[in-house]
Coordinates of C-alpha atoms and ligand atoms in Angstrom, one line a residue:
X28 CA -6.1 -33.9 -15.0
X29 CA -3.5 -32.8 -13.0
X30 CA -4.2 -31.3 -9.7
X31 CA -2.1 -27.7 -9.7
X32 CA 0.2 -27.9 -6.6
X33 CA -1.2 -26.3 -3.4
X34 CA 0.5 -23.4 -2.3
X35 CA 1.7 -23.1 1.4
X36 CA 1.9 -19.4 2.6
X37 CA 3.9 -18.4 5.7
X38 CA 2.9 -15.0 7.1
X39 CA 6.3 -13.3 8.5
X40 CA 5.0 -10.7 11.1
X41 CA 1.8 -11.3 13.9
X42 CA 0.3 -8.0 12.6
X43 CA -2.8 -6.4 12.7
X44 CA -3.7 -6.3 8.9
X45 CA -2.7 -9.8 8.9
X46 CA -4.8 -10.7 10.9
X47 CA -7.7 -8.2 10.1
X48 CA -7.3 -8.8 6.5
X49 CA -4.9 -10.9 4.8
X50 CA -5.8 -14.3 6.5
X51 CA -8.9 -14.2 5.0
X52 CA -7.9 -13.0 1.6
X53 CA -5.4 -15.5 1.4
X54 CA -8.2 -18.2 2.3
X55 CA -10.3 -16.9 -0.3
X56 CA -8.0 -18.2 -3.0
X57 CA -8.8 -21.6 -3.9
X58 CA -5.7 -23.8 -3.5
X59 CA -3.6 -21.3 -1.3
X60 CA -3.6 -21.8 2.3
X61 CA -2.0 -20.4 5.5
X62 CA 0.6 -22.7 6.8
X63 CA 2.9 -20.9 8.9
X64 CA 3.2 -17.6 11.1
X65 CA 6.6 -15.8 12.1
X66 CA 7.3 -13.6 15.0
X67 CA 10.0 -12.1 16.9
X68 CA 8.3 -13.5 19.8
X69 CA 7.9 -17.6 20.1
X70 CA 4.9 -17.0 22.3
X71 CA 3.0 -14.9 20.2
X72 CA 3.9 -16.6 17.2
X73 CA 2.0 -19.4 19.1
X74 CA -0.6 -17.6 20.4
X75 CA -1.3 -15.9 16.6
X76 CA -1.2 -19.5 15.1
X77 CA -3.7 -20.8 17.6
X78 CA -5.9 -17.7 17.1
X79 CA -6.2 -17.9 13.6
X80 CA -6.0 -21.7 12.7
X81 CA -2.3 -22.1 11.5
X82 CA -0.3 -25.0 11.9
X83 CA 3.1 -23.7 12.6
X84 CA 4.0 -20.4 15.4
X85 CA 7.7 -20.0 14.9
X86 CA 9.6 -17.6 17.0
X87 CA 11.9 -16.5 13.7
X88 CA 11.7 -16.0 10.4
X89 CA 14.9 -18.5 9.5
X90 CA 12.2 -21.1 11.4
X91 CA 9.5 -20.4 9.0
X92 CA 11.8 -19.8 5.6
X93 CA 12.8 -23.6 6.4
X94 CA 9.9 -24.7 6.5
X95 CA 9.2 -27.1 3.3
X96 CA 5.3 -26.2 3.4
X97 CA 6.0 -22.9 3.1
X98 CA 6.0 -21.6 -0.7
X99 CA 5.2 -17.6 -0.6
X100 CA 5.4 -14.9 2.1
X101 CA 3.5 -12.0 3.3
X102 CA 5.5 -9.7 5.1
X103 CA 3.8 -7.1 7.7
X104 CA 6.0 -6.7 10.0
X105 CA 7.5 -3.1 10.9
X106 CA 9.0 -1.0 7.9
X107 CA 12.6 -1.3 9.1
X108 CA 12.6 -5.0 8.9
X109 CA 10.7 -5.7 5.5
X110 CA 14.1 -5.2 3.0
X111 CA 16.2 -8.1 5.4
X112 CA 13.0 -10.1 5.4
X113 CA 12.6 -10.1 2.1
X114 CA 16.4 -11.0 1.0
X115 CA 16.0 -13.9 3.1
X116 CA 12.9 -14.6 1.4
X117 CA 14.1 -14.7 -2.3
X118 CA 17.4 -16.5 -0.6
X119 CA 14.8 -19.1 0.5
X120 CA 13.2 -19.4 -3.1
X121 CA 10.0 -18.3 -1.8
X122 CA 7.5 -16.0 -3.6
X123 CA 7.1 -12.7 -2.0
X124 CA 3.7 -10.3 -1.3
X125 CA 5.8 -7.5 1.2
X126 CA 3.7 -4.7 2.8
X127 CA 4.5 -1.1 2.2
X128 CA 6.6 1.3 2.3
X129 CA 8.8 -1.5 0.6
X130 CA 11.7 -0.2 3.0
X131 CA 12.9 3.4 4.2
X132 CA 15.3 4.4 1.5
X133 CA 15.3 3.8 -2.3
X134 CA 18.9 1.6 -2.0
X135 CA 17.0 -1.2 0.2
X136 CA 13.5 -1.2 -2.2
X137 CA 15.6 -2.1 -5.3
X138 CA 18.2 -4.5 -3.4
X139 CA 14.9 -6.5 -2.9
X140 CA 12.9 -5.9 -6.0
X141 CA 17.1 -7.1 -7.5
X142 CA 17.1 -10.2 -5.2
X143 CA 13.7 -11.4 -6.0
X144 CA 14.5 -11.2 -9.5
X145 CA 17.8 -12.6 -9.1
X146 CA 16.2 -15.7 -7.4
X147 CA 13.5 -16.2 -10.1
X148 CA 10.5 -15.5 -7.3
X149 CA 7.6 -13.3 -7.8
X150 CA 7.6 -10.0 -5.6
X151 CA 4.8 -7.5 -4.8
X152 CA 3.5 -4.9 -3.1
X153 CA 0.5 -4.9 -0.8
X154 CA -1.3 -1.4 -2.4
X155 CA -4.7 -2.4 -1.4
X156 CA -6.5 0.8 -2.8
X157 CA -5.4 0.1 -6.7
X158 CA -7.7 -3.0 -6.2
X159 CA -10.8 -1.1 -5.1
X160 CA -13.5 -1.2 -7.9
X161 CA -13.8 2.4 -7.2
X162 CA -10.3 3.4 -8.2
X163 CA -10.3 0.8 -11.0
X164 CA -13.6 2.9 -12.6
X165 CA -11.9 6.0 -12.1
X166 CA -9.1 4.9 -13.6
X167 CA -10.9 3.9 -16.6
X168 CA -12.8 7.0 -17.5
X169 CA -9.9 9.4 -17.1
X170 CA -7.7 7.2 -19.6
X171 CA -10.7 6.3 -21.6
X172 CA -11.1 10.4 -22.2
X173 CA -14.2 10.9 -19.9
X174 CA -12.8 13.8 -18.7
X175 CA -10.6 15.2 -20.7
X176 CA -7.0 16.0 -20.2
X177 CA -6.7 15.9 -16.6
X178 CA -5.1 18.4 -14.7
X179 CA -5.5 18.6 -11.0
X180 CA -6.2 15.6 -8.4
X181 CA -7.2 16.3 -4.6
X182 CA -6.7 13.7 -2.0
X183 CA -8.7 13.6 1.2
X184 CA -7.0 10.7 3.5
X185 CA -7.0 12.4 6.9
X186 CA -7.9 9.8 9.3
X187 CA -7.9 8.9 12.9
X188 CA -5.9 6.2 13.7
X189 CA -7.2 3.6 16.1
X190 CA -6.3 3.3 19.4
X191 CA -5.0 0.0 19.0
X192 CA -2.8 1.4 16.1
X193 CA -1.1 3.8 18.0
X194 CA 2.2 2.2 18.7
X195 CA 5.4 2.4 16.3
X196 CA 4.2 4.5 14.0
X197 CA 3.9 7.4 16.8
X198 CA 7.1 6.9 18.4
X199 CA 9.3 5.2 15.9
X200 CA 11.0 6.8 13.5
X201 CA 13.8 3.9 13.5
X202 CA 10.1 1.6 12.3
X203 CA 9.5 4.1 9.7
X204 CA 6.8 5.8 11.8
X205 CA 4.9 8.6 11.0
X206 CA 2.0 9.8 8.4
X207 CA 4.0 9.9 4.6
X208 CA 5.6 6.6 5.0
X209 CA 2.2 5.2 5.9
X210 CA -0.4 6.8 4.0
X211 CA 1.6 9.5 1.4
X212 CA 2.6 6.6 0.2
X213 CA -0.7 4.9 -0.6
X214 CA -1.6 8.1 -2.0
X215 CA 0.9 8.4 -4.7
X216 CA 0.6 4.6 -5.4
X217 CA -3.1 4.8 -6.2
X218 CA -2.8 8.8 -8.2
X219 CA 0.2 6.6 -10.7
X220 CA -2.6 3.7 -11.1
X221 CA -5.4 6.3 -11.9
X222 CA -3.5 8.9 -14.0
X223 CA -0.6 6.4 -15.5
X224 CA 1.4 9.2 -14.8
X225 CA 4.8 9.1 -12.6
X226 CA 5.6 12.0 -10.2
X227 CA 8.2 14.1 -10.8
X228 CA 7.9 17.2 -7.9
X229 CA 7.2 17.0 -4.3
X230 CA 6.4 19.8 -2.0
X231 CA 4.5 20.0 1.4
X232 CA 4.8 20.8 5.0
X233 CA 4.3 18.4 7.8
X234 CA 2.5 18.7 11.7
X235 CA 3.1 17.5 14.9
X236 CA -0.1 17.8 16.6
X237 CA -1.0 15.7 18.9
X238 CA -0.5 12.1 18.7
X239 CA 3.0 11.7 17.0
X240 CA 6.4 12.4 19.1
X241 CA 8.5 15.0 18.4
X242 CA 10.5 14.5 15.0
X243 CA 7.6 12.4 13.6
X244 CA 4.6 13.4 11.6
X245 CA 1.2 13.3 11.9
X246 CA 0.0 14.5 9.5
X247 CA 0.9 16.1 5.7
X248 CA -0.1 18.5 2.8
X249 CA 2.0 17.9 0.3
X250 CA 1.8 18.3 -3.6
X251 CA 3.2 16.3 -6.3
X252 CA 3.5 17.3 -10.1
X253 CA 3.4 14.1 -12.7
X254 CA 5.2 14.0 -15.8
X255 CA 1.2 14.7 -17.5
X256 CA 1.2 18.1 -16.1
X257 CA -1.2 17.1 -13.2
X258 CA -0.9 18.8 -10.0
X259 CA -1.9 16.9 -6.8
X260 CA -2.5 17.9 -3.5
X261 CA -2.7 15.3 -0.8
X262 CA -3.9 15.8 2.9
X263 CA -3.1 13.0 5.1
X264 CA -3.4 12.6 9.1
X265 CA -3.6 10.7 12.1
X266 CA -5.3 12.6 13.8
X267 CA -8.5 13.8 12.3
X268 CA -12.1 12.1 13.2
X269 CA -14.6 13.6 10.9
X270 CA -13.3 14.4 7.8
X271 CA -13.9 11.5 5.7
X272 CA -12.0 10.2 2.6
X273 CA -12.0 11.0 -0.9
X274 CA -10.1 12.2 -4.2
X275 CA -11.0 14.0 -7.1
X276 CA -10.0 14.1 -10.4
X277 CA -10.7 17.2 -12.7
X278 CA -9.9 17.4 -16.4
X279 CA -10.7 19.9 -19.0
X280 CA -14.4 18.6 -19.7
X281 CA -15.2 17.4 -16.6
X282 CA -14.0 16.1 -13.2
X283 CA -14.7 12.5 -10.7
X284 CA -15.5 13.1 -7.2
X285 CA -14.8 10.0 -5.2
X286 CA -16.2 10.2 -1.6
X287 CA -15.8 7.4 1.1
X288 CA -12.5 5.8 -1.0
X289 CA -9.4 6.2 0.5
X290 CA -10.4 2.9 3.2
X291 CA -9.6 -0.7 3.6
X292 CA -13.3 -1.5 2.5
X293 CA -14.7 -1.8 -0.1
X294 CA -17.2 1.1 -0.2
X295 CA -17.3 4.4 -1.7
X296 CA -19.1 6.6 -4.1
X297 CA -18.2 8.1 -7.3
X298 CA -19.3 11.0 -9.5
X299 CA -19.1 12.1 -12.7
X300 CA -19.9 15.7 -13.8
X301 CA -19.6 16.8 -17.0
X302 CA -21.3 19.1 -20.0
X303 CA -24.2 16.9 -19.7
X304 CA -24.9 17.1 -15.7
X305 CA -23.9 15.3 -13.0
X306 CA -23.7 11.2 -13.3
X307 CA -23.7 8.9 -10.0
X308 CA -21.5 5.7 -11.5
X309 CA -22.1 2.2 -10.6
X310 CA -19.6 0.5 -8.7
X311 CA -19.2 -3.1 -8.3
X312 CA -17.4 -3.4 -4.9
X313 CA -15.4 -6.3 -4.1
X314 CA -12.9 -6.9 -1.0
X315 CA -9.6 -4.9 -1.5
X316 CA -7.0 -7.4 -0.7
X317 CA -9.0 -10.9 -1.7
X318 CA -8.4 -8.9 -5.0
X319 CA -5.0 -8.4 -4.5
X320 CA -3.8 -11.5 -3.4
X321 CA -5.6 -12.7 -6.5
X322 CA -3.7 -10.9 -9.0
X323 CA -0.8 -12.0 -6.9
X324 CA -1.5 -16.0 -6.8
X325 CA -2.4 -16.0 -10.5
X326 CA 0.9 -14.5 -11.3
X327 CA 3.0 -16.9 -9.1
X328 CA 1.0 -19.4 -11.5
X329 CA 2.8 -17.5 -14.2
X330 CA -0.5 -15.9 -15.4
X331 CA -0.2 -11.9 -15.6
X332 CA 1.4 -9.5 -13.0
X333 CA 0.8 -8.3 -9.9
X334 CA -1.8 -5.9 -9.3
X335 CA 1.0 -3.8 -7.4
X336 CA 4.8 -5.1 -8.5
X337 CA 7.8 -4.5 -6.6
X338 CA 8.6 -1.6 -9.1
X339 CA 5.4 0.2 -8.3
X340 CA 6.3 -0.4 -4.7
X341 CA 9.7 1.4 -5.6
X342 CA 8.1 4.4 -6.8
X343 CA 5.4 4.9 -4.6
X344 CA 8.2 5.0 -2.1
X345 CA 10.4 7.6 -4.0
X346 CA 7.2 10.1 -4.3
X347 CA 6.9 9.4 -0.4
X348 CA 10.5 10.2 0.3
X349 CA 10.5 13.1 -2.1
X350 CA 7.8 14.3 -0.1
X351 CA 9.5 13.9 3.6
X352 CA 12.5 15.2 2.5
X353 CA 10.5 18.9 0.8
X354 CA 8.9 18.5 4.4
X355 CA 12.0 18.6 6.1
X356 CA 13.8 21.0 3.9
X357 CA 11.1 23.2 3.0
X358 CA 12.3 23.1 -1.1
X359 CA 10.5 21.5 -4.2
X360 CA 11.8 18.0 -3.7
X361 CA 12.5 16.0 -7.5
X362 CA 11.2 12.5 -7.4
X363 CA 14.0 9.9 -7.3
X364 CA 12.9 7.4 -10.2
X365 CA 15.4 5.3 -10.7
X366 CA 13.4 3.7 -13.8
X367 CA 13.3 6.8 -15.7
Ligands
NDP16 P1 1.2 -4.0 13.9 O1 1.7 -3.0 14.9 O2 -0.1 -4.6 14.1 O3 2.3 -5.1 13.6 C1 3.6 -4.9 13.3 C2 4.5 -5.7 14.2 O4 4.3 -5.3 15.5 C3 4.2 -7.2 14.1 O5 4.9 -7.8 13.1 C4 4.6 -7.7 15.5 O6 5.9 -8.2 15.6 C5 4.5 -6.4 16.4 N1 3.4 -6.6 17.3 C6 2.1 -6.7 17.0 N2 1.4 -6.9 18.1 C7 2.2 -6.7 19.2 C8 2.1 -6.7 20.6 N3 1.0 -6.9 21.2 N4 3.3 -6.6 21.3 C9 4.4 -6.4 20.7 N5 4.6 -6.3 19.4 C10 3.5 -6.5 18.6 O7 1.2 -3.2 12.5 P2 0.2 -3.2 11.2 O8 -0.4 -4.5 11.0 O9 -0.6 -2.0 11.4 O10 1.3 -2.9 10.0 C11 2.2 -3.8 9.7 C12 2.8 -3.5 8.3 O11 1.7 -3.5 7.3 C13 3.4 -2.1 8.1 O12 4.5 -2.2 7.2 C14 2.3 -1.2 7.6 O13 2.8 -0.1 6.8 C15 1.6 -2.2 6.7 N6 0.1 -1.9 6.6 C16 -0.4 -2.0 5.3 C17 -1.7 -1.8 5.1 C18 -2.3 -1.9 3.8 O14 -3.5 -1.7 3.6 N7 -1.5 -2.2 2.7 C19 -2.6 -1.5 6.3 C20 -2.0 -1.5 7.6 C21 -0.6 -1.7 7.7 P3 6.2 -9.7 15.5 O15 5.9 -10.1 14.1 O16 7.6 -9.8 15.9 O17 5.3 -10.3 16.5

């Protein structure tokens, strides 16, 4: 039998959730290894490599894209420098798993999502939560009817961001900094998985409180309408210790409660009360982004899609924008779907 060939990934960016989470999900896929790491800095390209077992530090990306064991990358590197990364990626003929927001405007996320499909390359986006067991039951029962017709959702994802987080996307707006491009974004991603709905409205208002400079966010409440009828209201933050995470779905016979999972891990608790009482469901938890990568690798194989494509990275995006700019403007903002 023919070995399949092994595939070489080059990480472009020395970034925390590469290094917290996506080395080891990409080492969890059999076959798929860690060859390279890019940053804008030789030395802690080096120092990165050396950390985490890689063969190659390079101190640019051209450096990596050339390199012939290199066959996919996984961009994390600042939001501003994701759309040029990934042209040169699909220029390169190499597979694509990019971070989000895919970019900071709707013009950039489709020149990549056109450029990857141009070159023939599979591209992604890194929406960890879709891949949480949790989400993936509640997604089940409310299109398998176990609700009902839904009609509102409630996320909780007001969170405290670490102290060794709080850097560019405090004082950055050029990085796309602040709290909707970061973890709106997420939310909407992970309310189209559940509801296989698209939004179509944004409104909210944003704060300044305490952590983020002037001109940047946060935190959010925003809410979106879907083309279903379903409103949503969505608190996100920076700078809240306590609250803990959740979302709720309710529906005409009966609603989720998810507590504990808007996170990176995979944890969490779901509810379901109906007619007949309150249920506690069973959850088979699993890691996030081993997951996701998974989906990822099988379709570079050519088996399936992506757990999170590059069009769902698109639209996620466009809700988050939509939501900045009713922010900003303080008007019910439409959602630019350029699918639609
Ligand atoms: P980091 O701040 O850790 O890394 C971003 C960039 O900052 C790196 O590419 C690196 O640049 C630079 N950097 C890192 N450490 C240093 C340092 N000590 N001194 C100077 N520069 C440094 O960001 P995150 O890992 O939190 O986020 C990266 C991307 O991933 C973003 O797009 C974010 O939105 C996304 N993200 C996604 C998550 C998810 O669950 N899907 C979770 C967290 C983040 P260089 O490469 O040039 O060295």
């Amino acid at each position: 039998m023919v070995e399949p060939k092994r595939q070489g990934w080059g990480l472009i960016g020395a970034s925390t959730i590469a290094a917290e989470h996506m080395v080891g999900a990409i080492r969890a896929q059999p076959g798929h290894q860690v060859v390279a790491v890019a940053s804008s800095s030789a030395a802690r390209g080096q120092a990165f490599a050396a950390q985490h077992g890689i063969a190659a530090g390079y101190g640019a990306v051209d450096a990596l894209l050339a390199d012939p064991a290199v066959d996919i990358v996984y961009i994390s590197t600042t939001n501003e420098l994701h759309r040029d990364q990934v042209l040169a990626a699909a220029a390169a003929g190499k597979h694509v798993l990019c971070e989000k927001p895919l970019a900071l405007n709707l013009d950039d996320a489709l020149a990549m999502l056109r450029a990857c499909r141009d070159a023939g390359v599979v591209m992604a986006t890194n929406h960890h939560l879709r891949n949480a067991a949790t989400h993936r039951k509640i997604r089940e029962l409310v299109q398998g009817g176990a609700i009902g017709r839904p009609l509102f959702a409630r996320v909780f994802h007001a969170v405290f961001l670490p102290p060794h987080l709080q850097g560019w996307r405090l004082d950055k707006p050029q990085a796309g900094g602040g709290v909707v491009l970061d973890i709106t974004v997420h939310d909407a991603d992970t309310l189209r998985f559940i509801l296989g709905a698209e939004p179509v409205e944004a409104l909210g208002f944003t704060q300044t409180a305490s952590m983020a400079r002037e001109g940047l966010a946060d935190g959010v409440m925003a809410v979106l309408r879907f083309d279903n009828g379903v409103l949503a209201q969505l608190h996100d933050a920076f700078t809240v210790r306590h609250a803990g995470t959740g979302i709720e779905i309710h529906g005409e016979q009966g609603s989720i409660v998810g507590r504990n999972v808007m996170t990176q891990q995979p944890i969490g608790e779901l509810l379901l009360r109906t007619a007949a009482g309150e249920q506690v469901l069973e959850v088979a938890h699993e890691s996030l982004y081993a997951r996701g990568v998974a989906r990822f690798c099988a379709a570079v194989a050519g088996n399936g899609q992506p757990a999170a494509s590059a069009e769902d990275g698109v639209l996620s995006l466009a809700a988050a924008l939509a939501v900045a700019e009713a922010c900003q403007t303080g008007r019910a903002t439409r959602v630019a779907n350029p699918f639609a």
